[in-house]
mmCIF file of C-alpha atoms and ligand atoms in Angstrom:
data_model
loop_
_atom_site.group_PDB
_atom_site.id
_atom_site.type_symbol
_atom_site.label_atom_id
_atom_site.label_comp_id
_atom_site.label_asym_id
_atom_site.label_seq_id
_atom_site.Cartn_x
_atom_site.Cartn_y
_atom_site.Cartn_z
ATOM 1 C CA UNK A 1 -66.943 -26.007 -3.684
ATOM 2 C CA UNK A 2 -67.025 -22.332 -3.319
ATOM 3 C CA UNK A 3 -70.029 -20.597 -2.278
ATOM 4 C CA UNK A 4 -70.938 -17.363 -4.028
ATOM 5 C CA UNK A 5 -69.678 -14.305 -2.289
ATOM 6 C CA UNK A 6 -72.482 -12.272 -2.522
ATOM 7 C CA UNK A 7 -73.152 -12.433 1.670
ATOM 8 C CA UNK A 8 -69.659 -10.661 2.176
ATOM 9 C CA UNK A 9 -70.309 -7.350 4.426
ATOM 10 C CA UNK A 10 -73.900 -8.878 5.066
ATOM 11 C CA UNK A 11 -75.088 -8.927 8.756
ATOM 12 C CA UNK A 12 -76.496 -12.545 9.727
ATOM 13 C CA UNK A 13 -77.638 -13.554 13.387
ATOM 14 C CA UNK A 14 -77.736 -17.148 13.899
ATOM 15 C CA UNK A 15 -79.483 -18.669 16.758
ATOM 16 C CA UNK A 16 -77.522 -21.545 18.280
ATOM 17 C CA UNK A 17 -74.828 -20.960 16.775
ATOM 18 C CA UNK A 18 -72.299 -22.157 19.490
ATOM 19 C CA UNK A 19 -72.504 -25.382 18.007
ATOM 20 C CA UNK A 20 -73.990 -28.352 15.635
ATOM 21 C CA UNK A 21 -75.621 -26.802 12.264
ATOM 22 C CA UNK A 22 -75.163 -23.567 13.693
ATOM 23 C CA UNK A 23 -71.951 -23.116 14.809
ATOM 24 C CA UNK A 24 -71.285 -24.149 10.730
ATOM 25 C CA UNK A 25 -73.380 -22.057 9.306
ATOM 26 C CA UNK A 26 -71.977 -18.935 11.043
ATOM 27 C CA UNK A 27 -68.278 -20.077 10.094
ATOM 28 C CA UNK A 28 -69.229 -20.508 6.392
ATOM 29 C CA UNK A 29 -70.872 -17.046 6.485
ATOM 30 C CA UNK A 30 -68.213 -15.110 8.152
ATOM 31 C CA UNK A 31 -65.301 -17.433 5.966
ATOM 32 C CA UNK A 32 -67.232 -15.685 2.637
ATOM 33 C CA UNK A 33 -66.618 -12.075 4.330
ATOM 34 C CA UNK A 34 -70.137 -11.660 6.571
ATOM 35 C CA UNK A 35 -70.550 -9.999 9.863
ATOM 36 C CA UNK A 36 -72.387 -12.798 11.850
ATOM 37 C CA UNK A 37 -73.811 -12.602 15.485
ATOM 38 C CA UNK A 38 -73.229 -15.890 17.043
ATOM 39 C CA UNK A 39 -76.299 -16.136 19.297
ATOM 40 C CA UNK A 40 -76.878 -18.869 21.971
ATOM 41 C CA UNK A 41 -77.587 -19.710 25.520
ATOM 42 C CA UNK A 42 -74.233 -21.374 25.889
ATOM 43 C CA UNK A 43 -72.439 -17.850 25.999
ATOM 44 C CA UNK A 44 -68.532 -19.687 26.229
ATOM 45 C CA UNK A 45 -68.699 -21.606 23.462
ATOM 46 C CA UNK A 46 -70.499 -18.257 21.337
ATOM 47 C CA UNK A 47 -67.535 -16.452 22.625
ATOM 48 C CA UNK A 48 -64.869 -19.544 21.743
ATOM 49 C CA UNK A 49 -66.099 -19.245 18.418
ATOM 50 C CA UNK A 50 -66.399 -16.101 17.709
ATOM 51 C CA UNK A 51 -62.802 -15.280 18.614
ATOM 52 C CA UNK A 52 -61.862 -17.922 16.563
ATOM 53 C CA UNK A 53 -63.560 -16.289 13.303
ATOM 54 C CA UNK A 54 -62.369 -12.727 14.459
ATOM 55 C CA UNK A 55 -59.051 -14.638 14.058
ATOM 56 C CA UNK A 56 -58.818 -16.425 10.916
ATOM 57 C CA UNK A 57 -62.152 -15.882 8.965
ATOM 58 C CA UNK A 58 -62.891 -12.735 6.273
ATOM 59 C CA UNK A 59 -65.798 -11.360 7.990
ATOM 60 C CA UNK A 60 -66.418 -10.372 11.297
ATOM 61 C CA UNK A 61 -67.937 -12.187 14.737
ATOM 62 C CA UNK A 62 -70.022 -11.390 17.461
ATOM 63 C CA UNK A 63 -71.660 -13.765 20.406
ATOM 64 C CA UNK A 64 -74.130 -12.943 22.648
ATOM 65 C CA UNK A 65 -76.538 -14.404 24.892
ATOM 66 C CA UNK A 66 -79.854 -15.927 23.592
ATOM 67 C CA UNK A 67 -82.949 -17.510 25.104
ATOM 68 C CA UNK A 68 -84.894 -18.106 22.535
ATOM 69 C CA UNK A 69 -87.248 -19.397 24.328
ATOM 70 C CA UNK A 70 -87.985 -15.779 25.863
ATOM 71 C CA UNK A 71 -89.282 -12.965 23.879
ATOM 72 C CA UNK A 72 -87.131 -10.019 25.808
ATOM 73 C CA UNK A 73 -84.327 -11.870 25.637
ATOM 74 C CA UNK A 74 -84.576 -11.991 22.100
ATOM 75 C CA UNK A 75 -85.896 -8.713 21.510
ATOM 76 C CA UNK A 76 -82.445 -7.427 23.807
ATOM 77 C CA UNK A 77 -79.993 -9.484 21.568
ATOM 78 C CA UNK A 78 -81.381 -8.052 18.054
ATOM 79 C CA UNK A 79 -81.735 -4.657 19.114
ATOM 80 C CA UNK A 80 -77.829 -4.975 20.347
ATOM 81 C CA UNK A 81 -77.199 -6.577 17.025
ATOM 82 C CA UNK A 82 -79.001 -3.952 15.038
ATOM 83 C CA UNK A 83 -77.053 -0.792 17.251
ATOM 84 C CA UNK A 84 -74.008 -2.326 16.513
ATOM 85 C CA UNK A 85 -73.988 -3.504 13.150
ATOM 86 C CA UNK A 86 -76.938 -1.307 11.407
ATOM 87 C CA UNK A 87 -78.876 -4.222 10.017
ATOM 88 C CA UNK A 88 -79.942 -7.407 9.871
ATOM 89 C CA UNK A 89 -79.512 -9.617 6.591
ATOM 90 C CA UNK A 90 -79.929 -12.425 7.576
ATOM 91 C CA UNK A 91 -81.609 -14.624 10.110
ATOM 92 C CA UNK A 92 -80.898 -17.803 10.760
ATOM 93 C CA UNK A 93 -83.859 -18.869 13.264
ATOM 94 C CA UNK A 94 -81.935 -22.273 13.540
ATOM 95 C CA UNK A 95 -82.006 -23.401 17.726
ATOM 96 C CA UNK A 96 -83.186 -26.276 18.692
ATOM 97 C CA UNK A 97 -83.473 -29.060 20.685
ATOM 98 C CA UNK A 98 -84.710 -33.001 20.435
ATOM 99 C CA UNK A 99 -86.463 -34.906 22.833
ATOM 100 C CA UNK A 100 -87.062 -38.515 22.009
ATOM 101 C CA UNK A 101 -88.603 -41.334 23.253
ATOM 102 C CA UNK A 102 -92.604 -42.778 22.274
ATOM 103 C CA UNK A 103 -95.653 -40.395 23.427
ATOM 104 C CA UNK A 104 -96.317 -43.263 26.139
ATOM 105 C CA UNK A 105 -93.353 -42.513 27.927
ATOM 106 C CA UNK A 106 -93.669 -38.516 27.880
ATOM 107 C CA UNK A 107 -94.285 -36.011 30.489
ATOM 108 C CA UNK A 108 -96.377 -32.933 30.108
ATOM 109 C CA UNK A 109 -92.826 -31.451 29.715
ATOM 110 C CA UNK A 110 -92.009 -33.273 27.028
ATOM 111 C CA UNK A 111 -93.887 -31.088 24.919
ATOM 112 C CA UNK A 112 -93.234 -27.864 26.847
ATOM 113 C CA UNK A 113 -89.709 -27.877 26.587
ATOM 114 C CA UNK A 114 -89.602 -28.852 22.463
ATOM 115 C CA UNK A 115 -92.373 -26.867 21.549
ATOM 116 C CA UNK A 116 -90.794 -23.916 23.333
ATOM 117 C CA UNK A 117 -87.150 -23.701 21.492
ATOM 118 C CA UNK A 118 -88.240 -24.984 18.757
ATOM 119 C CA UNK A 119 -91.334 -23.677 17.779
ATOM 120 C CA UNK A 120 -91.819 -20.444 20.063
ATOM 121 C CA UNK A 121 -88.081 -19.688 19.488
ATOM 122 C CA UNK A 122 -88.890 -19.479 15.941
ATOM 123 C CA UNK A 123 -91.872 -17.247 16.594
ATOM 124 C CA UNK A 124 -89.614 -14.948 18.711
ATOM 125 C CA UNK A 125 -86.863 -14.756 16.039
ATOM 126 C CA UNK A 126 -89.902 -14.184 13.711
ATOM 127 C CA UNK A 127 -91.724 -11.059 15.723
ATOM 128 C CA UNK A 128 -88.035 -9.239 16.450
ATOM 129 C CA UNK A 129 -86.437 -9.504 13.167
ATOM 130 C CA UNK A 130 -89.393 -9.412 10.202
ATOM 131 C CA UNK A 131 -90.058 -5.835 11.007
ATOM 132 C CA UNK A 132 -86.532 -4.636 10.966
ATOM 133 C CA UNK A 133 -86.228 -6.389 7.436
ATOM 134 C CA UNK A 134 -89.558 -4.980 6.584
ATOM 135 C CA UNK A 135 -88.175 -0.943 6.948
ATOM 136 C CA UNK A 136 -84.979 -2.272 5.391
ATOM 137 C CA UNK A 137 -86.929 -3.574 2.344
ATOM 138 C CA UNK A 138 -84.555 -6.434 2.168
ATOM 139 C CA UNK A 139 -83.682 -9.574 4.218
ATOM 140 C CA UNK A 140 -83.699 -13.509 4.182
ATOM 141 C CA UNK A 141 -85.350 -15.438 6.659
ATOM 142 C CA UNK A 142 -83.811 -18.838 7.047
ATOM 143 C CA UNK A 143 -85.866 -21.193 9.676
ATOM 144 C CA UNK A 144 -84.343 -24.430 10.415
ATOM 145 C CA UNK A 145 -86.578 -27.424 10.629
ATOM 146 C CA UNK A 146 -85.850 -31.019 9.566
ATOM 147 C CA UNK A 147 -87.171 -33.568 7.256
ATOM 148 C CA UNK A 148 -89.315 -34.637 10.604
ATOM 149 C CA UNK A 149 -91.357 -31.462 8.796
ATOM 150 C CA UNK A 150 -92.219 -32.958 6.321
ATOM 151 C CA UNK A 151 -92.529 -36.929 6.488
ATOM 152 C CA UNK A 152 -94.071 -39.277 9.251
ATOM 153 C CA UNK A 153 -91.628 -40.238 12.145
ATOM 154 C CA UNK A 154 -91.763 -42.707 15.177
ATOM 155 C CA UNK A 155 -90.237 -41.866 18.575
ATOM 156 C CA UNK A 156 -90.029 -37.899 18.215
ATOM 157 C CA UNK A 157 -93.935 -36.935 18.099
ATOM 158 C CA UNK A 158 -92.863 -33.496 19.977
ATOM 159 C CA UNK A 159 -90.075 -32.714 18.092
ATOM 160 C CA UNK A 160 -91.960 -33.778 14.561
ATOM 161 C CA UNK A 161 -94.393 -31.547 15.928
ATOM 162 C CA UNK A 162 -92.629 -28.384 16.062
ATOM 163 C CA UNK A 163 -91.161 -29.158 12.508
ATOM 164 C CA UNK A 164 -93.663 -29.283 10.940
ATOM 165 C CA UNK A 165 -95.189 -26.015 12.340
ATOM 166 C CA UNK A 166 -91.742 -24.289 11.572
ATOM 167 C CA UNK A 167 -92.401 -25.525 7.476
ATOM 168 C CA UNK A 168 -96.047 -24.395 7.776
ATOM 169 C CA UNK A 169 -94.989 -20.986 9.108
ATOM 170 C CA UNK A 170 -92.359 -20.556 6.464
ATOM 171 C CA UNK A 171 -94.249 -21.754 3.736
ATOM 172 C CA UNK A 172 -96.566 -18.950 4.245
ATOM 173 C CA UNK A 173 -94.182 -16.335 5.164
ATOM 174 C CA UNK A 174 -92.709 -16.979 2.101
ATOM 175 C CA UNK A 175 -95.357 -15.343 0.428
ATOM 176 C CA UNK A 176 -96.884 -13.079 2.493
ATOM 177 C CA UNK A 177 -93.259 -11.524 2.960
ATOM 178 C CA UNK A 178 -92.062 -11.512 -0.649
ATOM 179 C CA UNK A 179 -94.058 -7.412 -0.810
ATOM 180 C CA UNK A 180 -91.661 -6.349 1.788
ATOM 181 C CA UNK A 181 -88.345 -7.575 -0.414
ATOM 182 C CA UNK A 182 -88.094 -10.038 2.104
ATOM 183 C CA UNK A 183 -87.229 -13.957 1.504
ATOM 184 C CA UNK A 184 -87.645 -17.309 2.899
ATOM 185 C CA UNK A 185 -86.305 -20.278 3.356
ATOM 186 C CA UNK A 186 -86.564 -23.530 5.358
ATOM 187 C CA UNK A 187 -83.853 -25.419 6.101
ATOM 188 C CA UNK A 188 -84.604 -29.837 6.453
ATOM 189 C CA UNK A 189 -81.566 -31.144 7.552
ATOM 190 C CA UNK A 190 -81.909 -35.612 6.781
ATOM 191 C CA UNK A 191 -79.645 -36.593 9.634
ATOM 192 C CA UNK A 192 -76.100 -34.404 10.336
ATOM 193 C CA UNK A 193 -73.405 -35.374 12.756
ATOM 194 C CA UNK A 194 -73.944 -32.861 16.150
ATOM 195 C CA UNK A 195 -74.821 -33.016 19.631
ATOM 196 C CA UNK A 196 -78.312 -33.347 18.983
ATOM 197 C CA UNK A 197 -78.695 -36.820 17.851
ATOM 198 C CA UNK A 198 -78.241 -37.889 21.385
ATOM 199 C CA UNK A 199 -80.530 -34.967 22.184
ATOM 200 C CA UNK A 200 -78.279 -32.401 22.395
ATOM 201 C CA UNK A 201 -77.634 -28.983 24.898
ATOM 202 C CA UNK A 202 -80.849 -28.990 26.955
ATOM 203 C CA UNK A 203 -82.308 -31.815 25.138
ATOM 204 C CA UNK A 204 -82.519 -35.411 26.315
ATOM 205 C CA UNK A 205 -83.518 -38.775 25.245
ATOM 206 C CA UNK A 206 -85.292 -41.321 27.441
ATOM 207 C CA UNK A 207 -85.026 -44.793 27.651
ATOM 208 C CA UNK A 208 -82.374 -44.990 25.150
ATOM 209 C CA UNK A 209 -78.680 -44.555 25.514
ATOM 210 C CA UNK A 210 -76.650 -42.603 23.296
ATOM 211 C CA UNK A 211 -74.883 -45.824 21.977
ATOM 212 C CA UNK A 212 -78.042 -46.827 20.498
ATOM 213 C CA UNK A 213 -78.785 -43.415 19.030
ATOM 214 C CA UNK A 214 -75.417 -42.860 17.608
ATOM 215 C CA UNK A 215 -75.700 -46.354 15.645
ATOM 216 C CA UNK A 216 -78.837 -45.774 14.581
ATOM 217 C CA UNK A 217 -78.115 -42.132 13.298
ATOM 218 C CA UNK A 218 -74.681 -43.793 11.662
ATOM 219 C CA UNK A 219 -77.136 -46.341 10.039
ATOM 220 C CA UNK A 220 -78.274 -43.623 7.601
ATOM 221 C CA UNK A 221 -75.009 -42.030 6.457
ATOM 222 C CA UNK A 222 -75.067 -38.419 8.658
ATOM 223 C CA UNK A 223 -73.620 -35.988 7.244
ATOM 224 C CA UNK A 224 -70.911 -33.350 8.946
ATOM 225 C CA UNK A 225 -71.912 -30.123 10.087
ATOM 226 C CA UNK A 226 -69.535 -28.295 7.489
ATOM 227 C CA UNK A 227 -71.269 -30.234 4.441
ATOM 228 C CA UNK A 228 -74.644 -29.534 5.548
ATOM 229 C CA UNK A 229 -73.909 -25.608 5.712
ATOM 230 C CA UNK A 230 -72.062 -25.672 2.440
ATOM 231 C CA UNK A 231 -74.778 -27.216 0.512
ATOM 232 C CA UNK A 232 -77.483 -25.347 2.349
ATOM 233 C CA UNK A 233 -76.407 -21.969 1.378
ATOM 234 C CA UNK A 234 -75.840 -22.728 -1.952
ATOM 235 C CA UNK A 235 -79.313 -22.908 -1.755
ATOM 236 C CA UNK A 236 -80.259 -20.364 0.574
ATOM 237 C CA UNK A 237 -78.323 -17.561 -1.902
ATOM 238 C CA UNK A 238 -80.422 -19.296 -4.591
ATOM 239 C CA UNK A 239 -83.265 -18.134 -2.994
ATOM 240 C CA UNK A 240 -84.861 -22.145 -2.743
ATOM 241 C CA UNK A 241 -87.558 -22.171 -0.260
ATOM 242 C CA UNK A 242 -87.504 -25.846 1.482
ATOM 243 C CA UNK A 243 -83.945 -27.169 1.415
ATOM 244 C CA UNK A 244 -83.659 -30.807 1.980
ATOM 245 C CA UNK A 245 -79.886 -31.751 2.849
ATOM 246 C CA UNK A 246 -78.697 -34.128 1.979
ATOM 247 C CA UNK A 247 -80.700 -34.647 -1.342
ATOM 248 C CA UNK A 248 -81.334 -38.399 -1.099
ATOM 249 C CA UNK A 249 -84.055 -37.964 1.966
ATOM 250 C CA UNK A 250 -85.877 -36.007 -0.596
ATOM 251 C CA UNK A 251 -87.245 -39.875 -1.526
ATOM 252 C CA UNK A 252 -89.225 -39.753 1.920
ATOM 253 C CA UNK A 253 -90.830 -36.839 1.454
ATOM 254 C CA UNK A 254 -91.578 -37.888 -2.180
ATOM 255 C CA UNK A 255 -93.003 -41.149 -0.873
ATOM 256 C CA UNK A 256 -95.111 -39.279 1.622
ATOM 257 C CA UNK A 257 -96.631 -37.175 -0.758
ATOM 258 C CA UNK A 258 -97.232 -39.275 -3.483
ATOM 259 C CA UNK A 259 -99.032 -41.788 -0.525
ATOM 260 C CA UNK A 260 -99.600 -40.743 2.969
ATOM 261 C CA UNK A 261 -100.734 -44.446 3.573
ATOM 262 C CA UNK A 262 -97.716 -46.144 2.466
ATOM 263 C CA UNK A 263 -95.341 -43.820 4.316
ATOM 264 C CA UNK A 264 -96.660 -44.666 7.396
ATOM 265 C CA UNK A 265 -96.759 -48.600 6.476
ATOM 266 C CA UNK A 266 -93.234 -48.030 6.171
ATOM 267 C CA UNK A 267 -92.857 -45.824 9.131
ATOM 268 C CA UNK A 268 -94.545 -48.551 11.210
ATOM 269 C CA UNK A 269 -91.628 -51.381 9.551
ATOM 270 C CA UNK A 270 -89.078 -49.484 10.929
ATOM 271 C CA UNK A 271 -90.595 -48.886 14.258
ATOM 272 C CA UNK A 272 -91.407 -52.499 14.650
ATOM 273 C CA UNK A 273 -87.396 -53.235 13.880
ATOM 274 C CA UNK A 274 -86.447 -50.339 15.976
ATOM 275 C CA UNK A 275 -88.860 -52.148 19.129
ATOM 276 C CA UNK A 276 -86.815 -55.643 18.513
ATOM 277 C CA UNK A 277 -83.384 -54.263 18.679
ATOM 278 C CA UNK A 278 -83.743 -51.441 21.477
ATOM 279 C CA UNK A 279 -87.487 -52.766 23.217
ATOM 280 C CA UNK A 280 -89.155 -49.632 24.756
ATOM 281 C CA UNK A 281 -88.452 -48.480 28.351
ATOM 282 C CA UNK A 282 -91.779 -48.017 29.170
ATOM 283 C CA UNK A 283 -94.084 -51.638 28.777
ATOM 284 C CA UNK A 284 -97.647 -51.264 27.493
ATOM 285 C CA UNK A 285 -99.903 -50.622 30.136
ATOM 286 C CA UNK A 286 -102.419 -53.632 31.122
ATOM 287 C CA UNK A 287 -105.671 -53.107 30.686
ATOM 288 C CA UNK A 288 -107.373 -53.206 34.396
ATOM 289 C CA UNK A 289 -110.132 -55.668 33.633
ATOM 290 C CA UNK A 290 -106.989 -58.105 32.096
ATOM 291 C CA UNK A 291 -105.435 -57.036 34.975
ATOM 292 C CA UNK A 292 -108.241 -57.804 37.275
ATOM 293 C CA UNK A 293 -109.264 -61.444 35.428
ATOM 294 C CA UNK A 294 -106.008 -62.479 35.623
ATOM 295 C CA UNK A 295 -106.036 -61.930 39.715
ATOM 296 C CA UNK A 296 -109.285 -63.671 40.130
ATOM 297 C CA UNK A 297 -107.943 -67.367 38.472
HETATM 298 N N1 LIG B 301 -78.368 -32.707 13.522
HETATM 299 C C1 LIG B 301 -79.385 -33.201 12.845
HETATM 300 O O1 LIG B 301 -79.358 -34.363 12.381
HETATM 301 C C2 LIG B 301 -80.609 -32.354 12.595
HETATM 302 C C3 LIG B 301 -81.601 -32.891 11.756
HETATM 303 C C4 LIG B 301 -82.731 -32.122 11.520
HETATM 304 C C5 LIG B 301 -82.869 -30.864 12.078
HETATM 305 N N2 LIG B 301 -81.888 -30.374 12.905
HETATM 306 C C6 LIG B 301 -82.096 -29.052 13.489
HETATM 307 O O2 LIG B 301 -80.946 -28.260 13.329
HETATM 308 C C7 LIG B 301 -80.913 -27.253 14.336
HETATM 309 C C8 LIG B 301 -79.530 -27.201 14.953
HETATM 310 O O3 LIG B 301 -79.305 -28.411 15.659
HETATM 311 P P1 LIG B 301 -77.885 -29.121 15.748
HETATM 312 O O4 LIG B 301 -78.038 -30.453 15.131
HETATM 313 O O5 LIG B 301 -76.826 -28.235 15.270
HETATM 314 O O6 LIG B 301 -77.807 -29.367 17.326
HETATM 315 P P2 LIG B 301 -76.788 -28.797 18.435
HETATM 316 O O7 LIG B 301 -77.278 -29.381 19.705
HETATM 317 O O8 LIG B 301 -75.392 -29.068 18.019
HETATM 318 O O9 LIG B 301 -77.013 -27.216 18.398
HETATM 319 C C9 LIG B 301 -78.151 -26.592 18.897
HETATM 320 C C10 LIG B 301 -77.756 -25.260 19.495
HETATM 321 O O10 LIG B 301 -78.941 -24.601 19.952
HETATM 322 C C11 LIG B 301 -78.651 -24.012 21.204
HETATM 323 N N3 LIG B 301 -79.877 -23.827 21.971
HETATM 324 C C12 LIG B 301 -80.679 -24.766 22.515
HETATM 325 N N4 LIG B 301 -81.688 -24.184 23.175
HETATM 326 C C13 LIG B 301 -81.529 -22.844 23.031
HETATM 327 C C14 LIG B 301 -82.260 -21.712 23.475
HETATM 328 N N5 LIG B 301 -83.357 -21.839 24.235
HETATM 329 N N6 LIG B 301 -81.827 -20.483 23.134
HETATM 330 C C15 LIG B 301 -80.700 -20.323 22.394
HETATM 331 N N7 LIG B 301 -79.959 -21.359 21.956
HETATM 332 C C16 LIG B 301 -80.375 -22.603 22.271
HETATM 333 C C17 LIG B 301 -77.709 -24.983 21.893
HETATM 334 O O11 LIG B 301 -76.999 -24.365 22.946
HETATM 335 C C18 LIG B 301 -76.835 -25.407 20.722
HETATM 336 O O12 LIG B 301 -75.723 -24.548 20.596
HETATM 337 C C19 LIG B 301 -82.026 -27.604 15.326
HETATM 338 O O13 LIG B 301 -83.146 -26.780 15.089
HETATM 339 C C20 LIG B 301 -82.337 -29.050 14.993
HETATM 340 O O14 LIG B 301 -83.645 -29.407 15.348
HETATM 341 C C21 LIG B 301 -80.761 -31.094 13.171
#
């Protein structure tokens, strides 16, 4: 279905937008006549796609290197962006990367790496952007986070994490920024066909191979890429603050509001089938005086 045009000549800078979500988002924008900045640390792929959209799209395209993780580098990319193209309209704060496996099997960096792309890349995008739309009196926000914000989840405590800091910093954005003409939205994809689900660029999964993640993802209908960022839009230009795509994982986070409890009963069903079909890498550990009575008989 068409989208309304209403984003044609708009400037939008999408962070990992070489690929997945992203890489969608930035083609739907610059197909309805928007000049987007394809931002991302894979630079080739940026580039790949942006000549592509120069090429055969109504709008205009851009790539350029992005750490997100780093504040100059971020700060370097949107003041290029911002030279070039005059303003920023749009910001989709959208990198990100999984890792997966149960909190007994993770290393410090574990958390380090998750919690900076996908929270402190956020923050960066945040800090070097919400200014500029400030003095422009206009902008939209759009942070990408997942229904992980917003329900309980097994085997993704880091990523879940950094979700659900992503809603909580939108949520209040979202009001705090509406004085400045500025709007917000966060984006909770349910489960969409990219290279994340097998942990993606710079992600990783231990413990489980990518055969078992891939069934298990296909096990709850994904979605493509290009559905997501139709749908999402559509709601973005409406202006709806948390997006849930696609609608039927809206029953989770219905079911965890309406009972925290039960939610996580059923959270620990599924992890009990998930232990029987793929068992964990890492076994529990054995308590040392078990450990020690059983060497004594
Ligand atoms: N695919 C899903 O099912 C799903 C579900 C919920 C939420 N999400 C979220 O959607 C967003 C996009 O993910 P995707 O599914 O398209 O995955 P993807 O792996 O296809 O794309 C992620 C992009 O982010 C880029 N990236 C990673 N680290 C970066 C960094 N430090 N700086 C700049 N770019 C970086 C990667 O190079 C890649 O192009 C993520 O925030 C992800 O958590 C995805």
């Amino acid at each position: 279905m068409a989208m309304a045009s209403n984003v044609s000549g708009k400037c939008a800078f999408v962070t990992g937008g070489a690929s997945g979500i992203g890489a969608a988002l930035a083609t739907r924008m610059a197909d309805q006549g928007a000049e987007v900045w394809i931002a991302d640390r894979q630079i080739g792929p940026a580039e790949e796609l942006a000549d592509r959209l120069n090429n055969g799209s109504a709008g205009k395209a851009h790539a350029i290197e992005l750490d997100a993780r780093s504040y100059p580098s971020f700060e370097r990319a949107v003041t290029e962006a911002v030279r070039r193209s005059g303003r920023i309209d749009y910001l989709f704060n959208n990198a990100g990367i999984g890792v997966g496996g149960e909190v007994d099997s993770y290393a410090l960096d574990d958390w380090y790496d998750v919690i900076d792309v996908n929270l402190l890349g956020v923050v960066h995008g945040i800090q070097a952007v919400y200014p500029i739309m400030i003095g422009q009196h206009s902008g939209h926000i759009v942070n990408t986070a997942s229904l992980a914000g917003l329900v309980t989840t097994v085997g993704q405590a880091s990523y879940a994490a950094t979700k659900h800091a992503v809603v909580a910093i939108s949520k209040t954005l979202r009001v705090e920024a509406k004085r400045h003409g500025v709007q917000v939205s966060v984006l909770c994809p349910g489960v969409v066909r990219t290279p994340i689900l097998t942990g993606g660029h710079y992600g990783r999964n231990d413990g489980v191979s990518d055969e078992q993640l891939l069934s298990r993802a296909e096990s709850v209908r994904p979605i493509s890429p290009d559905v997501f960022a139709d749908r999402a839009l559509r709601s973005v230009l409406r202006g709806k603050a948390i997006i849930v795509v696609p609608a039927w994982w809206k029953a989770l986070w219905y079911l965890e509001r309406l009972s925290p409890s039960l939610s996580m009963r059923a959270v620990n069903v599924m992890l009990h089938r998930i232990r029987q079909v793929d068992p964990p890498s890492t076994p529990p550990p054995i308590a040392e005086d078990a450990a020690q009575d059983g060497a004594g008989s």
